[in-house]
Coordinates of C-alpha atoms and ligand atoms in Angstrom, one line a residue:
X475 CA -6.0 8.1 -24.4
X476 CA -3.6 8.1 -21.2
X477 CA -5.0 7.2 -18.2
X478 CA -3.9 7.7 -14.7
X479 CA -3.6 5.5 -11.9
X480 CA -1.7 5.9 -9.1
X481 CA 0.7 3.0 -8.6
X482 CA 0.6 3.7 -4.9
X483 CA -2.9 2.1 -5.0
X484 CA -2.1 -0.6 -6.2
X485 CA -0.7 -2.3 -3.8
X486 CA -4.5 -3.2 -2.8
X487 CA -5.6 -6.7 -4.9
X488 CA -9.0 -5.0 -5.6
X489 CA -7.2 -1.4 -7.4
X490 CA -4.6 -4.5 -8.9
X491 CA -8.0 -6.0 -11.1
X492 CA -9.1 -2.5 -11.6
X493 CA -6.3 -1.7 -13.6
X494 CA -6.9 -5.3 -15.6
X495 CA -10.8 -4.3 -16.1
X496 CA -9.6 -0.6 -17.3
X497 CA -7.5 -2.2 -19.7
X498 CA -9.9 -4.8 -20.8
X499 CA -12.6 -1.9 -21.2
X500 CA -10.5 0.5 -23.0
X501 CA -8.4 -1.3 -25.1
X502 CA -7.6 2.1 -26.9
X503 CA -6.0 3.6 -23.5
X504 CA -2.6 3.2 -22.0
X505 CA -2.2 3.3 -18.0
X506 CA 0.4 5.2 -16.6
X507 CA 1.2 4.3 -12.8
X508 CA 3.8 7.0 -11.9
X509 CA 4.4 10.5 -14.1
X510 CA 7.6 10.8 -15.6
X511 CA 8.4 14.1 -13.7
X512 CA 9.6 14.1 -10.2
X513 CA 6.5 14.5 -8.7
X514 CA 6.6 18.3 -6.7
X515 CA 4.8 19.6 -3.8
X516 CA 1.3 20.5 -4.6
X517 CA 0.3 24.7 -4.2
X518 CA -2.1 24.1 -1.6
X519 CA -0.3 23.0 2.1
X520 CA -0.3 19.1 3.2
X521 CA -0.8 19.7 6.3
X522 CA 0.7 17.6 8.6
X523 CA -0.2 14.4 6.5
X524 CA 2.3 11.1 6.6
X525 CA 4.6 10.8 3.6
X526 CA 3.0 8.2 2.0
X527 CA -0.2 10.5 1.5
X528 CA 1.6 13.1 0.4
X529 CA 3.3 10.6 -2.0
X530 CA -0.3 9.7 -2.8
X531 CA -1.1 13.6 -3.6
X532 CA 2.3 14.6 -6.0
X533 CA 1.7 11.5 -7.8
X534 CA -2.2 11.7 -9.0
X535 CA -1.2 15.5 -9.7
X536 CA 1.7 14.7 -11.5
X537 CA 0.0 12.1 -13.3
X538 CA -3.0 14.4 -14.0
X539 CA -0.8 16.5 -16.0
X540 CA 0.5 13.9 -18.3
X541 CA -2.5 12.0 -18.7
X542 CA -5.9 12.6 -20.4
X543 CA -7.5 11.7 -17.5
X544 CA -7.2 9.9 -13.9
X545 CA -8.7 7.1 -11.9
X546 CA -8.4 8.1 -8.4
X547 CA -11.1 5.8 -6.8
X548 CA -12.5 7.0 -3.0
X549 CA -11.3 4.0 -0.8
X550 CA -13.5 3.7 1.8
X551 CA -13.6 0.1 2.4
X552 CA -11.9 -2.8 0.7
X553 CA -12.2 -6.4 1.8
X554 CA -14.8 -5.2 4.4
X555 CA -12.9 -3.0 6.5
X556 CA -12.4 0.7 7.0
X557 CA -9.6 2.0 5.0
X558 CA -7.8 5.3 6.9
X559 CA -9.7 8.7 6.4
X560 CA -6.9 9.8 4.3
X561 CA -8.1 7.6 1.5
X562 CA -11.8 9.4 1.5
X563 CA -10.5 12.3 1.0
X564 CA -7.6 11.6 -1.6
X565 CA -9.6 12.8 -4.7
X566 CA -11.0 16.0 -3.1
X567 CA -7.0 17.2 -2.2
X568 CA -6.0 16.6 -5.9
X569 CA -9.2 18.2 -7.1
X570 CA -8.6 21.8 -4.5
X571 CA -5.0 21.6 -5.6
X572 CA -5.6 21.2 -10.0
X573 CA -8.6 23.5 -9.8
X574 CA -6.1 25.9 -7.8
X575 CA -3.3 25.5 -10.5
X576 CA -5.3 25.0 -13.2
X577 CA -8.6 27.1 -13.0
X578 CA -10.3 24.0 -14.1
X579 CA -12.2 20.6 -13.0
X580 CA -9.7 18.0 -13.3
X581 CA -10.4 14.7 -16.0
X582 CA -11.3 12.2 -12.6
X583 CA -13.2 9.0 -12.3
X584 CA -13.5 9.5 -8.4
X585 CA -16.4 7.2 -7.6
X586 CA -16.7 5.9 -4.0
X587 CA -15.6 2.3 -3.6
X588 CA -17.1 0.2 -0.4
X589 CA -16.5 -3.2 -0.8
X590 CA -16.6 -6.5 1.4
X591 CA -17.7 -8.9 -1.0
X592 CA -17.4 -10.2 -4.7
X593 CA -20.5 -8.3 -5.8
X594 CA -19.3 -4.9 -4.2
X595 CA -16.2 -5.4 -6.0
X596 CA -17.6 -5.8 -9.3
X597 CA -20.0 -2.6 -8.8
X598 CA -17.2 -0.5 -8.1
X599 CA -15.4 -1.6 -11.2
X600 CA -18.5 -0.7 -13.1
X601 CA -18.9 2.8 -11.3
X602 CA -14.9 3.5 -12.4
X603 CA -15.7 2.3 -15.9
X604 CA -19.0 4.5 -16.0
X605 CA -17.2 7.9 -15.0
X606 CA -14.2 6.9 -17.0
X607 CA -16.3 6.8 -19.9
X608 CA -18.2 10.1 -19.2
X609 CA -14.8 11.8 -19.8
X610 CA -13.4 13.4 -23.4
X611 CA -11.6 10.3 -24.8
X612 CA -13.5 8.2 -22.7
X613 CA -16.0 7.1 -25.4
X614 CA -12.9 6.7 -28.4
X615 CA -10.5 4.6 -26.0
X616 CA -13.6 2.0 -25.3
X617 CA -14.2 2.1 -29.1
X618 CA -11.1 0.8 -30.2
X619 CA -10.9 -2.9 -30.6
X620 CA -12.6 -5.0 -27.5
X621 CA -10.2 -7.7 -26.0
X622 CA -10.9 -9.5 -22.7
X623 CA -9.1 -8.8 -19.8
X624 CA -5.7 -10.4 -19.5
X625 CA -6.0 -13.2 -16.8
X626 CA -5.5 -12.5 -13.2
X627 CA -2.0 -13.1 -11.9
X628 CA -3.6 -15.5 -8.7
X629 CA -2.6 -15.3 -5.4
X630 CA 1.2 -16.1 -5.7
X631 CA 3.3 -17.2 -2.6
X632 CA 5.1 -14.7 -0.9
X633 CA 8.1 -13.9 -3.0
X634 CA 10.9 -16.6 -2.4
X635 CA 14.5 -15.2 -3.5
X636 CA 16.9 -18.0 -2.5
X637 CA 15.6 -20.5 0.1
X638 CA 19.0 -21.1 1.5
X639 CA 19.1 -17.7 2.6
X640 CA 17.8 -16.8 6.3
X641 CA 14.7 -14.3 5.6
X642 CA 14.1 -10.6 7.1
X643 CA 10.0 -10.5 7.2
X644 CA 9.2 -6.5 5.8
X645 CA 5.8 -5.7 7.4
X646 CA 3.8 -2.3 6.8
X647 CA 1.2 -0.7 4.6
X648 CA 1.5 -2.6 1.0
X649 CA 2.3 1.3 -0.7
X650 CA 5.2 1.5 1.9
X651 CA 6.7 -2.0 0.8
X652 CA 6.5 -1.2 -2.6
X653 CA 7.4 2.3 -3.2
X654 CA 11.5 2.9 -3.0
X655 CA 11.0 6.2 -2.2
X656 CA 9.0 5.3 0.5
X657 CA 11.0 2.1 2.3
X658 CA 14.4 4.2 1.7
X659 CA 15.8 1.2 0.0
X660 CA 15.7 -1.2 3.2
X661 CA 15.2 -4.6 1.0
X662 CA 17.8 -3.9 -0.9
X663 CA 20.1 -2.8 2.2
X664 CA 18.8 -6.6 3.7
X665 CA 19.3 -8.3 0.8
X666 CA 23.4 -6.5 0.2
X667 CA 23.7 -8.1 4.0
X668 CA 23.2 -11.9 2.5
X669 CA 19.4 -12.4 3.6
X670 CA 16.0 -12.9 1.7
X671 CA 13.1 -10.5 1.8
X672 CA 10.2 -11.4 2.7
X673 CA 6.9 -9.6 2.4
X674 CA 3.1 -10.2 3.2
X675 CA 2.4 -9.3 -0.7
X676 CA 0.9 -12.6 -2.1
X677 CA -0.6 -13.6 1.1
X678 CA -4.4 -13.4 1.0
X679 CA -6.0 -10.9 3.2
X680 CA -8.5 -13.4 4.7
X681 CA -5.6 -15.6 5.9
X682 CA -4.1 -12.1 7.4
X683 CA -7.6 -10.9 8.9
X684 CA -7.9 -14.4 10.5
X685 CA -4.9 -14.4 12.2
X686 CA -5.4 -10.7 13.6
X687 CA -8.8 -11.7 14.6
X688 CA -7.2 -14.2 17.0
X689 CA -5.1 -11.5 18.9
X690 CA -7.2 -7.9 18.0
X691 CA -8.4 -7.9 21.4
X692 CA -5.1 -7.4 22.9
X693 CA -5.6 -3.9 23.0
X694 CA -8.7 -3.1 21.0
X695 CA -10.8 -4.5 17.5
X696 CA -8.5 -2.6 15.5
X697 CA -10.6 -2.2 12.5
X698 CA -8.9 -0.2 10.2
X699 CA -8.0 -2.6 7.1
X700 CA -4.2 -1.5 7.0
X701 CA -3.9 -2.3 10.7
X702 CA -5.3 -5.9 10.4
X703 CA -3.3 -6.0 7.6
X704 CA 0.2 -5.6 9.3
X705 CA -1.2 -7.4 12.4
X706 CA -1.5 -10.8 10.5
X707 CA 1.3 -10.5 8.5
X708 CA 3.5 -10.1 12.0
X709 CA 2.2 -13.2 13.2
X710 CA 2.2 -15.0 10.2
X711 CA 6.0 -13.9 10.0
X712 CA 6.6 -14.9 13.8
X713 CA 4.5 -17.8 14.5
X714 CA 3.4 -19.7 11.7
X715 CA 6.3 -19.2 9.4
X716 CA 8.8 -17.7 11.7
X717 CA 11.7 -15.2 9.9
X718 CA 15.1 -14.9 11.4
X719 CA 14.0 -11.1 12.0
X720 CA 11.1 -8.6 11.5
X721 CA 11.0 -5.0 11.0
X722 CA 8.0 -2.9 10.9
X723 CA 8.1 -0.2 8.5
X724 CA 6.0 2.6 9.6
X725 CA 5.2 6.1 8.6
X726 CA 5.7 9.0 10.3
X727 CA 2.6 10.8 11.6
X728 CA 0.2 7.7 10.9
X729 CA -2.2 7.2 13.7
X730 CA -2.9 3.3 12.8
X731 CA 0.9 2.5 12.9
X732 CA 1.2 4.9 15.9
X733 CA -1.3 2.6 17.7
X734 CA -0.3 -0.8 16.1
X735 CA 3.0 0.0 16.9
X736 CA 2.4 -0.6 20.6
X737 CA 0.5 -3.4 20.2
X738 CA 3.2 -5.4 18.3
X739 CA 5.6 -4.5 20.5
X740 CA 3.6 -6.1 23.6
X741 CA 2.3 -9.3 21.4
X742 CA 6.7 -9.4 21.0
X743 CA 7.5 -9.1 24.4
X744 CA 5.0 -11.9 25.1
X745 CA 4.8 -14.0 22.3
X746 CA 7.7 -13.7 19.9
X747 CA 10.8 -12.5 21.5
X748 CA 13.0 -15.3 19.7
X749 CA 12.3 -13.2 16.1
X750 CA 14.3 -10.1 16.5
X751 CA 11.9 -7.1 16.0
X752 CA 12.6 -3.6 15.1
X753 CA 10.4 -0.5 14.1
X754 CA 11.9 2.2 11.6
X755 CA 9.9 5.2 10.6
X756 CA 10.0 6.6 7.4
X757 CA 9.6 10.1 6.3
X758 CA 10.0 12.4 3.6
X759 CA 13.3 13.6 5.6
X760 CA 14.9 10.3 6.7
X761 CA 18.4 9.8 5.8
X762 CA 19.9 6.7 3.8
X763 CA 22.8 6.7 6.2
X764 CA 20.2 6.7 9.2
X765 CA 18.1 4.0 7.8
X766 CA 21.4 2.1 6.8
X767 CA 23.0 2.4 10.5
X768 CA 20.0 1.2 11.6
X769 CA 19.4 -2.2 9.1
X770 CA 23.1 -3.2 10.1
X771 CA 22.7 -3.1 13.6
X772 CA 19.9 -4.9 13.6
X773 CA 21.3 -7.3 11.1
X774 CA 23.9 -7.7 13.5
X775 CA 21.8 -8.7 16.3
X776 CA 19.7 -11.2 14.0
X777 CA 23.0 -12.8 13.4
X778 CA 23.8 -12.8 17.2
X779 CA 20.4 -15.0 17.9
X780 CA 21.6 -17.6 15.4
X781 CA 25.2 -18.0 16.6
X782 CA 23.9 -17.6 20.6
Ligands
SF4_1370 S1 -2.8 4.5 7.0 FE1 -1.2 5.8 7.9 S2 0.4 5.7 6.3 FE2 -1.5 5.1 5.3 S3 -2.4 7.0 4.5 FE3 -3.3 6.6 6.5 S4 -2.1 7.9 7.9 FE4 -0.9 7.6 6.0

């Protein structure tokens, strides 16, 4: 049995010991993250959704189609915040668009996740399991011979490259940092430029929530997960381990980064103006060259604060 999930998801730790739980309860399945195919646009219109959602959307079809079934869970709250509407209604997109292509229910283990504690988390892995295993194949792949699940990876330290190198702090939604097609390439265009890349990946989400909670009345309690997310990480990257620079990766069309945006840029103006900050949106139709002008210059200017 092939199983679905898309790796967009998991840059979230809770999807992360999902996929260890699927493959600890179905030893006889294989987990695909991305479909081989270039994922295409789906038959029934986007909208005007942000890229990443749309990334979201091509993948769980594409996947769909080369797997015997998918795990697309309903994200409505992880870590006890609200994830963005988008993720609500995720599975009920990929469902109108397969049903419209197809003429058929699509193979999905959809159930709704809500979780803010250890005892949520571990409901929701059973729910997934449950509807997983209500589905053809489901039965045979859990048959196959048991094996425990593969032990957790921990919480490591934010990636260090080469600590003699100055590092660029990469801040934004966790799918944005670790999709290519989605961050145009930028850690590889700061890491060709001599620096290290630094991301919030490996940083708890408490330790990011309790820094935001310190400033999230600056404008509002912002209380969207993804926006407390980005919130700590920028003053975990410009106060308690300051980078030589920051940029904030943010999607076109998002409403959290439209409003976060703002509220960085004041908390900079006030707090941290001696890390260099820049915003770059991405889209479906950015250019490399655009995003590449862009990196250097600010390079450039990072390099102009450490020689001024
Ligand atoms: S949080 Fe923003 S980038 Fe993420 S899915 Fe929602 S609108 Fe898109």
């Amino acid at each position: 049995m092939i199983v679905g999930l898309p790796g967009e998801l998991l840059g979230f730790p809770w999807a992360r010991e999902l996929e260890r739980r699927l493959e600890a309860a179905f030893p006889g399945a294989r987990i695909r993250r991305a479909p081989a195919r270039a994922p295409a646009a789906p038959p029934l219109s986007e909208g005007d959704a942000c890229y990443p959602y749309k990334r979201m959307i091509r993948s769980a079809l594409g996947l769909l189609a080369e797997s015997d079934a998918l795990v697309l869970p309903r994200l409505l709250r992880l870590d006890g915040h609200l994830m963005c509407p988008n993720f609500r209604a995720l599975p009920d997109i990929v469902a109108l668009n397969w049903r419209r292509l197809h003429g058929e229910e699509p193979p999905m283990a959809a159930p709704a996740v809500e979780v803010a504690d250890g005892r949520d988390a571990e409901a929701a892995f059973e729910a997934v399991i449950r509807e997983l295993r209500r589905l053809p194949g489901g039965r045979r792949a859990e048959a196959a011979r048991a094996q425990p699940p593969r032990p957790a990876p921990g919480t490591a330290p934010p990636r260090a490259e080469d600590g003699r190198r100055r590092a660029i702090a990469l801040v934004g939604h966790p799918y944005i940092l670790s999709t290519p097609a989605l961050h145009k390439g930028v850690p590889d265009l700061v890491r060709r430029a001599g620096f290290r890349v630094v991301t919030p990946e490996g940083l708890p989400f408490r330790t990011l929530d309790r820094l935001a909670r310190d400033r999230d009345y600056y404008a509002k309690v912002l209380y969207w997960r993804g926006a407390r997310e980005c919130l700590g990480a920028f003053r975990h990257f410009t106060e308690v381990r300051p980078a030589a620079g920051l940029i904030y990766l943010i999607a076109f069309n998002c409403g959290v980064d439209a409003l976060l945006r703002l509220e960085l840029a004041a908390l900079h103006k006030d707090l941290a103006r001696r890390v260099p900050f820049m915003v770059l949106v991405v889209d479906e139709h950015t250019q490399h060259e655009h995003v590449a002008t862009r990196v250097e210059a600010f390079l450039d200017i990072v390099d102009g604060t450490a020689h001024a």
